[in-house]
Coordinates of C-alpha atoms and ligand atoms in Angstrom, one line a residue:
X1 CA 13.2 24.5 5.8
X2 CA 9.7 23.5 7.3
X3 CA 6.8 22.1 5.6
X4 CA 5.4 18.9 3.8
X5 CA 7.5 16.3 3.5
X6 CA 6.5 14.6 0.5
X7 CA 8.8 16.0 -2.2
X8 CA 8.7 12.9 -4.2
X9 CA 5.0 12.6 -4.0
X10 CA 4.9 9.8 -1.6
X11 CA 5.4 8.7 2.1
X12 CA 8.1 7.0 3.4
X13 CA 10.8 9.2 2.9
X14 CA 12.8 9.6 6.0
X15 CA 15.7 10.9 4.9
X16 CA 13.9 14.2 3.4
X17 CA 12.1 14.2 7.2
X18 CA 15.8 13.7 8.4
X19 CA 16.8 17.1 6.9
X20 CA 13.8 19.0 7.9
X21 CA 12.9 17.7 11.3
X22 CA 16.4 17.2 12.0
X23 CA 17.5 13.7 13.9
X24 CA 18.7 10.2 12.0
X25 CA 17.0 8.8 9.3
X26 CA 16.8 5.7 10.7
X27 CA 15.1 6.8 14.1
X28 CA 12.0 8.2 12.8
X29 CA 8.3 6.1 13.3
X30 CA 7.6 6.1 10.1
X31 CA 3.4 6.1 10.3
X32 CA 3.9 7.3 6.8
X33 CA 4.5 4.2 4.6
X34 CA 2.4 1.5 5.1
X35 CA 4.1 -1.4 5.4
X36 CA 3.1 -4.9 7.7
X37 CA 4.6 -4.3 11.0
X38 CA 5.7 -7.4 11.5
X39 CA 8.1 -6.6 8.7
X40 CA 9.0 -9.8 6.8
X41 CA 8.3 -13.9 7.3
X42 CA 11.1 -15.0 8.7
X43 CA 11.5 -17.7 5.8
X44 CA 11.9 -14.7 3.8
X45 CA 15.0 -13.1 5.8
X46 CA 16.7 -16.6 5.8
X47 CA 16.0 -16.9 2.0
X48 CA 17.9 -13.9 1.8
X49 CA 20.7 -14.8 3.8
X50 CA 21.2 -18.2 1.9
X51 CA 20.9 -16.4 -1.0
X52 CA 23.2 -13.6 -0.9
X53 CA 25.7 -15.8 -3.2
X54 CA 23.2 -15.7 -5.9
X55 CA 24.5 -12.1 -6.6
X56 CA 27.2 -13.1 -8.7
X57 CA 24.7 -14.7 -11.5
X58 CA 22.0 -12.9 -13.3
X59 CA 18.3 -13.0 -11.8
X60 CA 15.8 -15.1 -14.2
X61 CA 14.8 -12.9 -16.7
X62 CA 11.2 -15.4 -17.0
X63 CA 10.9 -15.0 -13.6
X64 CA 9.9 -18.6 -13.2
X65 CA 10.3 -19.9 -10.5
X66 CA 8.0 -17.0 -8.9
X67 CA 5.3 -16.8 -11.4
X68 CA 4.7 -20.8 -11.1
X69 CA 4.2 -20.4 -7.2
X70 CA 2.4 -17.2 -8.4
X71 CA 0.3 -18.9 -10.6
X72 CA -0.6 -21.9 -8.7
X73 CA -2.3 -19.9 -5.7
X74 CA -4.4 -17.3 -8.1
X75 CA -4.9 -19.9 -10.3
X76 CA -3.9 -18.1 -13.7
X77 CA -1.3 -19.7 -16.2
X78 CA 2.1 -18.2 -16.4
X79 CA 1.3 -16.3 -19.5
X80 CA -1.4 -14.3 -17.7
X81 CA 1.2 -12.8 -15.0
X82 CA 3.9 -10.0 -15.8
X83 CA 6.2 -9.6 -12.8
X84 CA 7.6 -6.1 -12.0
X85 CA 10.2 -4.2 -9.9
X86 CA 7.5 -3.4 -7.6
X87 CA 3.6 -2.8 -8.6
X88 CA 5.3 0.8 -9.4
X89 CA 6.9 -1.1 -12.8
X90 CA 3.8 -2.8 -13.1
X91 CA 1.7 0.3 -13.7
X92 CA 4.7 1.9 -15.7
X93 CA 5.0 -1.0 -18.1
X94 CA 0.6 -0.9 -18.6
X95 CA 1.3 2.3 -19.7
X96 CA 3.9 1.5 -21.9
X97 CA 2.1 -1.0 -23.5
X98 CA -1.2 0.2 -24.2
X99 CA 0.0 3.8 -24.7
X100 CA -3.2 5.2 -23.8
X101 CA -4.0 8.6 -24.8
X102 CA -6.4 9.1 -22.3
X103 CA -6.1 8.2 -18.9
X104 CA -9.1 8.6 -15.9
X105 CA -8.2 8.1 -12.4
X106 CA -10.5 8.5 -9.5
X107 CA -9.7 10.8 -6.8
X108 CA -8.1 10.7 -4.3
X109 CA -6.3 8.1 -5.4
X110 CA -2.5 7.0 -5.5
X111 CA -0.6 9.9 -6.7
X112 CA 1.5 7.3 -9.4
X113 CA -1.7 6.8 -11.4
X114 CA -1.3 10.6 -12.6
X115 CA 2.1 11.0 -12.0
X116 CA 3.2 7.9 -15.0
X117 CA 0.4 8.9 -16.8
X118 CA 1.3 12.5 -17.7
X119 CA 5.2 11.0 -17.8
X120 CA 3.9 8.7 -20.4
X121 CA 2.5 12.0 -22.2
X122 CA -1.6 11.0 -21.7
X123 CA -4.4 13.3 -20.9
X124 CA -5.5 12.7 -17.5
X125 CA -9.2 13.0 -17.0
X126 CA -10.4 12.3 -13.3
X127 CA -13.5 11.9 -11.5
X128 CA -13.9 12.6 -7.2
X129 CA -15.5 10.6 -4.5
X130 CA -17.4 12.2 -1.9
X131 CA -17.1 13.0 2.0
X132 CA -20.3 11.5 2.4
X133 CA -19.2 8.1 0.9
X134 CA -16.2 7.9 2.2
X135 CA -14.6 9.6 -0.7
X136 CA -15.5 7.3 -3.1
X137 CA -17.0 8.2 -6.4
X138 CA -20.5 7.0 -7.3
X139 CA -20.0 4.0 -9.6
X140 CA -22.6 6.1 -12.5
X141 CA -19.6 8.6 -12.4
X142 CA -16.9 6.1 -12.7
X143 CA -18.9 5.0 -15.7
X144 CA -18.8 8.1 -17.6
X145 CA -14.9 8.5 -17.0
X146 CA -15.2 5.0 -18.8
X147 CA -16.8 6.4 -21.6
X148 CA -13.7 9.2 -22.2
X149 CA -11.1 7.0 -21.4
X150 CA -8.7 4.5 -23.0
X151 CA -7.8 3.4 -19.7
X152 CA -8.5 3.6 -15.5
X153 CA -6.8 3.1 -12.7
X154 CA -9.2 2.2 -9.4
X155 CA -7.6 1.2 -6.2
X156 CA -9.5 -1.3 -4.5
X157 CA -8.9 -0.6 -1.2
X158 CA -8.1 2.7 -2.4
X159 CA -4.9 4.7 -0.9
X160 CA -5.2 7.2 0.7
X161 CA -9.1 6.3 1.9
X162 CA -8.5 2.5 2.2
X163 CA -12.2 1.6 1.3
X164 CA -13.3 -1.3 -0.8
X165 CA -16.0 -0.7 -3.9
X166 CA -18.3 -3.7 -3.3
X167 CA -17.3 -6.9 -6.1
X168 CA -20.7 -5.8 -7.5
X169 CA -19.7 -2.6 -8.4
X170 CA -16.6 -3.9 -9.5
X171 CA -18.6 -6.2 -12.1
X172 CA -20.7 -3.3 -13.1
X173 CA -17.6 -1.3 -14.3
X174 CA -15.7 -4.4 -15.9
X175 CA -18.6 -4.8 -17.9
X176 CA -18.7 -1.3 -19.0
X177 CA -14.8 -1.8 -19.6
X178 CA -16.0 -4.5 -22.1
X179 CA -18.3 -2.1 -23.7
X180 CA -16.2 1.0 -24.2
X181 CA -13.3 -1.0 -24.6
X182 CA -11.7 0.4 -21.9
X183 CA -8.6 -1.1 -19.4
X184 CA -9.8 -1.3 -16.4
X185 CA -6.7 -1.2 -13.9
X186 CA -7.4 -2.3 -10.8
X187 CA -5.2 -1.5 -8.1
X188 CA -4.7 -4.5 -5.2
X189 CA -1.5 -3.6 -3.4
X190 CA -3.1 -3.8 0.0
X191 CA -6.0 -6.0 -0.8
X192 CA -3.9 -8.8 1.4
X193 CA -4.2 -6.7 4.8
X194 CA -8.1 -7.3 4.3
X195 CA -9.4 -10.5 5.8
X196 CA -10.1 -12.9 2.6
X197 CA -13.8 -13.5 3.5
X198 CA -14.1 -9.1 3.1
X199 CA -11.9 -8.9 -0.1
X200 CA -14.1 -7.5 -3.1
X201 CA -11.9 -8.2 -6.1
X202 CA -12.6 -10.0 -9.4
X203 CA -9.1 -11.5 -9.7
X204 CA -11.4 -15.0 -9.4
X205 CA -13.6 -13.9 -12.7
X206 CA -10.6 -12.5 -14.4
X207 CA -11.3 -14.9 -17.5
X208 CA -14.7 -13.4 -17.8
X209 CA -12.9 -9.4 -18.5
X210 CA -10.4 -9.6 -20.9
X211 CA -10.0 -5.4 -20.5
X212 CA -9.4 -5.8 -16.6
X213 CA -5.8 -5.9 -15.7
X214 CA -5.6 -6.5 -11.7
X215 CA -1.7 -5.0 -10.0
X216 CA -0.5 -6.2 -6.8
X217 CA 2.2 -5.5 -4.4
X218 CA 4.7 -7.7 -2.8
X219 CA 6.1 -5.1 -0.6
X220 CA 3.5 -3.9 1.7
X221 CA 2.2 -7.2 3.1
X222 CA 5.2 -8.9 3.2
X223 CA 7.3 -5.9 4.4
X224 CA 10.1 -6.0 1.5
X225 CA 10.0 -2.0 -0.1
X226 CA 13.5 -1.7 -0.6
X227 CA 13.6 -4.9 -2.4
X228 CA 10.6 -3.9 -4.8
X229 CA 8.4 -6.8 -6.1
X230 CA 5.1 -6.6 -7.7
X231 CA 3.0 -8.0 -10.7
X232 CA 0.3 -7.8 -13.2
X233 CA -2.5 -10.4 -13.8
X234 CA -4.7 -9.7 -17.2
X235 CA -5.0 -11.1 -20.2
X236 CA -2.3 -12.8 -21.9
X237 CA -2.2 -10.2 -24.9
X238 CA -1.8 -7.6 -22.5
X239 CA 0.7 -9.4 -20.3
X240 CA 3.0 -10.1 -23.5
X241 CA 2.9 -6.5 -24.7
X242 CA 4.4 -5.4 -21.2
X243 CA 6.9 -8.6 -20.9
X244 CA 7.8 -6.9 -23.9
X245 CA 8.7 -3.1 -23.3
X246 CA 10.2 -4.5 -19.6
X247 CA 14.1 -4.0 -19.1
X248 CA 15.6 -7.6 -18.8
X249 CA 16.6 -8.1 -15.6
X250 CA 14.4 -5.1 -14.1
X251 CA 13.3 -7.7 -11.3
X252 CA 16.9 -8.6 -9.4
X253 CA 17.5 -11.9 -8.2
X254 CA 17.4 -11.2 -4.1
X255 CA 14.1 -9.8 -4.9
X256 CA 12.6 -13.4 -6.6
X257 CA 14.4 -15.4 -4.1
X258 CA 12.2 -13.0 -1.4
X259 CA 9.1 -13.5 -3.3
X260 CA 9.6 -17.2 -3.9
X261 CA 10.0 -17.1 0.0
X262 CA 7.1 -15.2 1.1
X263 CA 4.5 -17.3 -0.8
X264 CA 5.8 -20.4 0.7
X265 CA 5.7 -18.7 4.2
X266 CA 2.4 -20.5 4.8
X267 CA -0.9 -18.7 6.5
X268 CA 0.7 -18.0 10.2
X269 CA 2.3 -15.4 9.0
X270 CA -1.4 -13.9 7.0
X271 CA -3.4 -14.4 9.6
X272 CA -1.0 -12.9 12.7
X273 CA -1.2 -9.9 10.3
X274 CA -4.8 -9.6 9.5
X275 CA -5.1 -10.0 13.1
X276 CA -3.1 -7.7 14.3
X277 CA -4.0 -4.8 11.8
X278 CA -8.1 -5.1 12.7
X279 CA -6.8 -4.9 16.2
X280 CA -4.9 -2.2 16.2
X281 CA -7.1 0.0 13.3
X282 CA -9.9 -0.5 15.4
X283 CA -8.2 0.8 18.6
X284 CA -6.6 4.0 16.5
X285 CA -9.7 4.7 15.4
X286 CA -11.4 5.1 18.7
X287 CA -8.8 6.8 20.3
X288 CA -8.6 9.2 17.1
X289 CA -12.4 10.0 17.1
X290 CA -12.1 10.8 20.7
X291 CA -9.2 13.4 20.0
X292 CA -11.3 14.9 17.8
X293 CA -10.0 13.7 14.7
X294 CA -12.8 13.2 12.3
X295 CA -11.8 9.2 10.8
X296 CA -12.7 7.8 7.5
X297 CA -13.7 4.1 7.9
X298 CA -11.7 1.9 6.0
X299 CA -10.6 -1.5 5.4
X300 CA -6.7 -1.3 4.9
X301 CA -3.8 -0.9 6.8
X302 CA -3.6 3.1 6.9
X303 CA -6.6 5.1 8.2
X304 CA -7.6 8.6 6.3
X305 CA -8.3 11.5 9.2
X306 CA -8.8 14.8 9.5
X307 CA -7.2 16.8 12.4
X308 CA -9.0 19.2 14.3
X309 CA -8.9 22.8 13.7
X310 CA -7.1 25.0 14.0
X311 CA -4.5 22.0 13.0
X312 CA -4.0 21.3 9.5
X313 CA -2.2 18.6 7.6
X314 CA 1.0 20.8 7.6
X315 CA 1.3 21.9 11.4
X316 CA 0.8 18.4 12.6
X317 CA 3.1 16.5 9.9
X318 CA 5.6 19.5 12.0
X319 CA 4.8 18.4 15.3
X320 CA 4.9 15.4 15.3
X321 CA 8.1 15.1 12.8
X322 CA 9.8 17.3 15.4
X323 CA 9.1 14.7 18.0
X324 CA 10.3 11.8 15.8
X325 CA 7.1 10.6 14.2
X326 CA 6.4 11.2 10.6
X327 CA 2.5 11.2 9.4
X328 CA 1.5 11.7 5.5
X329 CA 0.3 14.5 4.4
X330 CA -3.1 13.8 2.2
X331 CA -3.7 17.8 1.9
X332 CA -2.5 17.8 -1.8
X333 CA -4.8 15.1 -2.8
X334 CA -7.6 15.9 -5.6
X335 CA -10.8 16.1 -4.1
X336 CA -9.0 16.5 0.0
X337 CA -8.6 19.4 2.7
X338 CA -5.8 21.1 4.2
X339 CA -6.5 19.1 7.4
X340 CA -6.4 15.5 5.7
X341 CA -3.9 13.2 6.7
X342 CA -2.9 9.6 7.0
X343 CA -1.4 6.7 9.3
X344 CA 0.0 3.6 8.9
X345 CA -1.3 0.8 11.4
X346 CA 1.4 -0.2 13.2
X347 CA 1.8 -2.7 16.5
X348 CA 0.4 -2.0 19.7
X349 CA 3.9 -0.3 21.3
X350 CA 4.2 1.9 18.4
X351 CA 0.7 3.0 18.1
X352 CA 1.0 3.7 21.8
X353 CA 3.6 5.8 21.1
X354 CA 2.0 7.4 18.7
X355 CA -1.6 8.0 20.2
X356 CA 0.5 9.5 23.5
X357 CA 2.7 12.1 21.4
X358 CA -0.3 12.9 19.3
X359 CA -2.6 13.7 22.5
X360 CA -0.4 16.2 24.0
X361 CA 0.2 18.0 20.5
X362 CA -3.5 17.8 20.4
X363 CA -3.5 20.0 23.5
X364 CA -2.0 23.0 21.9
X365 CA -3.7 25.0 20.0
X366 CA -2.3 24.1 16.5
X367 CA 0.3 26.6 15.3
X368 CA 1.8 26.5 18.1
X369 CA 5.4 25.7 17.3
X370 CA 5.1 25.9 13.6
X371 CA 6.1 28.9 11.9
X372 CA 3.4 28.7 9.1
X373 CA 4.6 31.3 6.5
X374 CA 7.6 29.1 6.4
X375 CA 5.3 26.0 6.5
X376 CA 4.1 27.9 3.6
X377 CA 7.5 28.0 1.9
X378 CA 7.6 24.7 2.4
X379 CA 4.7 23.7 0.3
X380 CA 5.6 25.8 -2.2
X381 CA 9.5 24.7 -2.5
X382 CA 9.3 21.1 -1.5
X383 CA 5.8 20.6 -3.7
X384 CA 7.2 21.6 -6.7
X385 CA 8.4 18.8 -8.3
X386 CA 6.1 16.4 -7.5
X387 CA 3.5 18.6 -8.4
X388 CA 5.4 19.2 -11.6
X389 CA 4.7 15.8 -12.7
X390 CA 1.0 15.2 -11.2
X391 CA -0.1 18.8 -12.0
X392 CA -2.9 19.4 -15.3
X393 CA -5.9 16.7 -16.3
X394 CA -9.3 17.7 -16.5
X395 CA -12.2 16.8 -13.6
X396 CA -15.4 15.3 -15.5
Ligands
LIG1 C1 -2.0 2.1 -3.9 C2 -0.5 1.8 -4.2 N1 -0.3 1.0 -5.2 C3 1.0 0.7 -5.5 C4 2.1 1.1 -4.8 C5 3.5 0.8 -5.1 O1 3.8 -0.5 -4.6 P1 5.2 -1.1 -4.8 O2 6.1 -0.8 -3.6 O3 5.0 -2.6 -5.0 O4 5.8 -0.5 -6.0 C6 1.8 1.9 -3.7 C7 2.9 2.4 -2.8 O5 2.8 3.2 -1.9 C8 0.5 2.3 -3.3 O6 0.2 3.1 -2.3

């Protein structure tokens, strides 16, 4: 079978590519997860190792140890942070709290936000961004999701564009959040790719907005996705509904003892990566733009493009999975065109790698060596049951 690759509605999954493009799971460049090329601190993989006895007792349900180092550098109290089994959980266990009937996301945005929102049985109400502002949404229209909505998720940068709204903005809609009574979810997995003195977020005036709940990611930035660490920062109400719907022990112990590791890994480790991803995004970018590719500016570490005709999202995710490089699809996104797609910024050798494969698909004419009525098939057969879960809601 040929086609899209995302059949559980994210990137990352090489072992679906494995079965379609044929090859080892484990051979792929993956440019379709976004995850810090330099892959872990090394503190963090020796944590582990010394810690591998620690799987014969029971992780800390509190989850101490990591919400005090936690705590200490985003200077909240314990009670403020909710720790999950990734910043997946995190979102899962807002839900579960607040049980919102009506949920707004803006779009495109992270296909979870829907996705747990319609399995948590809430009317999904969305606003779009536009081309023309790098597919964000004008903060007026964010506003009047507000005013529908018990509760919206904003990524901030946002996946699958990677663009920041400014902190003003940001204000703007946590006041309106205070108005309407609305949660105001902000999404931060990636904000740590972003050098500090260009982060926009209001995790520093979070005592100001009781109604804004800010969720970050351990596993991007600190390369541990199969380990699956995240949290929650809000207000303490809303912290102890969702410490209280979590599973004891959701969070396993290898994953604290990583987490614990990788915020005492010092600021080498931040800066080499900041660094290394405006580097290397800028380079992509240029190289991209001069294929033809038409390149939405962001700040993250993934870059939104569209391919050049005749090429769309499906025939290139083809070409270049057949040749051992796997690309996300963003042509199912809300608001995005059949040509959209993403890439991770990865080091220098890779992206090479990947900016010589792509330029000599680039020379054919685009359908090439894809069969698109089976392409077609693809979509169709391999969609289905993520679009199952992230299908319905109403556009504003
Ligand atoms: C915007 C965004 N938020 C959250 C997540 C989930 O992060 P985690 O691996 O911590 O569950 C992802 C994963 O791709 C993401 O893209």
């Amino acid at each position: 079978m040929t086609g899209y690759i995302e059949v559980f509605g994210h990137g990352g999954d090489v072992e679906t590519a494995a079965s379609r493009f044929g090859g080892n799971a484990a051979d792929f460049l993956d440019y379709s997860a976004n995850i810090n090329p330099l892959g872990p601190p090394k503190e963090v993989l020796e944590a582990l190792q010394q810690g591998l006895h620690s799987v014969l007792r029971y992780p800390d349900p509190g989850h101490r140890g990591f919400k005090a180092l936690l705590g200490e550098r985003l200077g909240v109290t314990q009670e403020q942070i909710s720790v999950g089994n990734g910043a997946a959980e995190s979102m899962a266990l807002i839900l579960l709290a607040l049980a919102p009937c009506k949920v707004g996301t803006v779009e495109p945005g992270f296909s979870e936000y829907r996705a747990l929102a319609r399995q948590f049985g809430a009317e999904i109400l969305h606003t779009e961004g536009f081309e023309e502002l790098n597919w964000k949404a004008p903060a007026e229209h964010i506003e009047q999701l507000m005013e529908k909505v018990d509760l919206l998720f904003l990524g901030q940068p946002n996946n699958p564009n990677g663009v920041q709204y400014p902190v003003e903005t940001l204000h703007r809609l946590a006041r309106k959040a205070e108005k309407t009574g609305t949660v105001l979810v902000i999404d931060e997995a990636f904000i740590d790719f972003i050098p500090p003195a260009l982060r926009q977020s209001l995790a520093p005036d979070l005592n100001q907005y009781p109604h804004v709940i800010i969720i970050r990611s351990m596993t991007k930035f600190y390369a541990i996705p199969g380990l699956r660490l995240g949290y929650a920062i809000g207000h303490s109400k809303y912290i102890q509904a969702m410490t209280e719907k979590q599973v004891t022990w959701s969070v396993n112990g290898l994953a604290l003892i990583a987490g614990e590791a990788c915020l005492r890994s010092g600021e080498r480790f931040e800066l080499d990566t900041i660094s290394q991803i405006t580097i290397e995004r800028t380079r992509l970018i240029q190289v991209l733009e001069s294929y033809g590719c038409s390149v939405t500016s962001g700040e993250a570490n993934f870059i939104l493009v569209r391919v050049p005709e005749p090429w769309t999202a499906a025939s290139m995710q083809e070409a270049l999975g057949r040749r051992g490089i796997l690309i996300r699809s963003c042509a199912m996104y809300p608001g995005l065109e059949a040509g959209h797609v993403r890439f991770a910024v990865k080091g220098a050798e890779a992206n090479d790698r990947l900016l010589e494969v792509l330029g000599s698909v680039l020379e054919q004419s685009g359908d090439q060596d894809v069969d698109m009525a089976s392409v077609d098939q693809g979509i169709q057969q391999g969609h289905t049951q993520h679009f199952e879960k992230i299908k319905g809601g109403k556009r504003l």
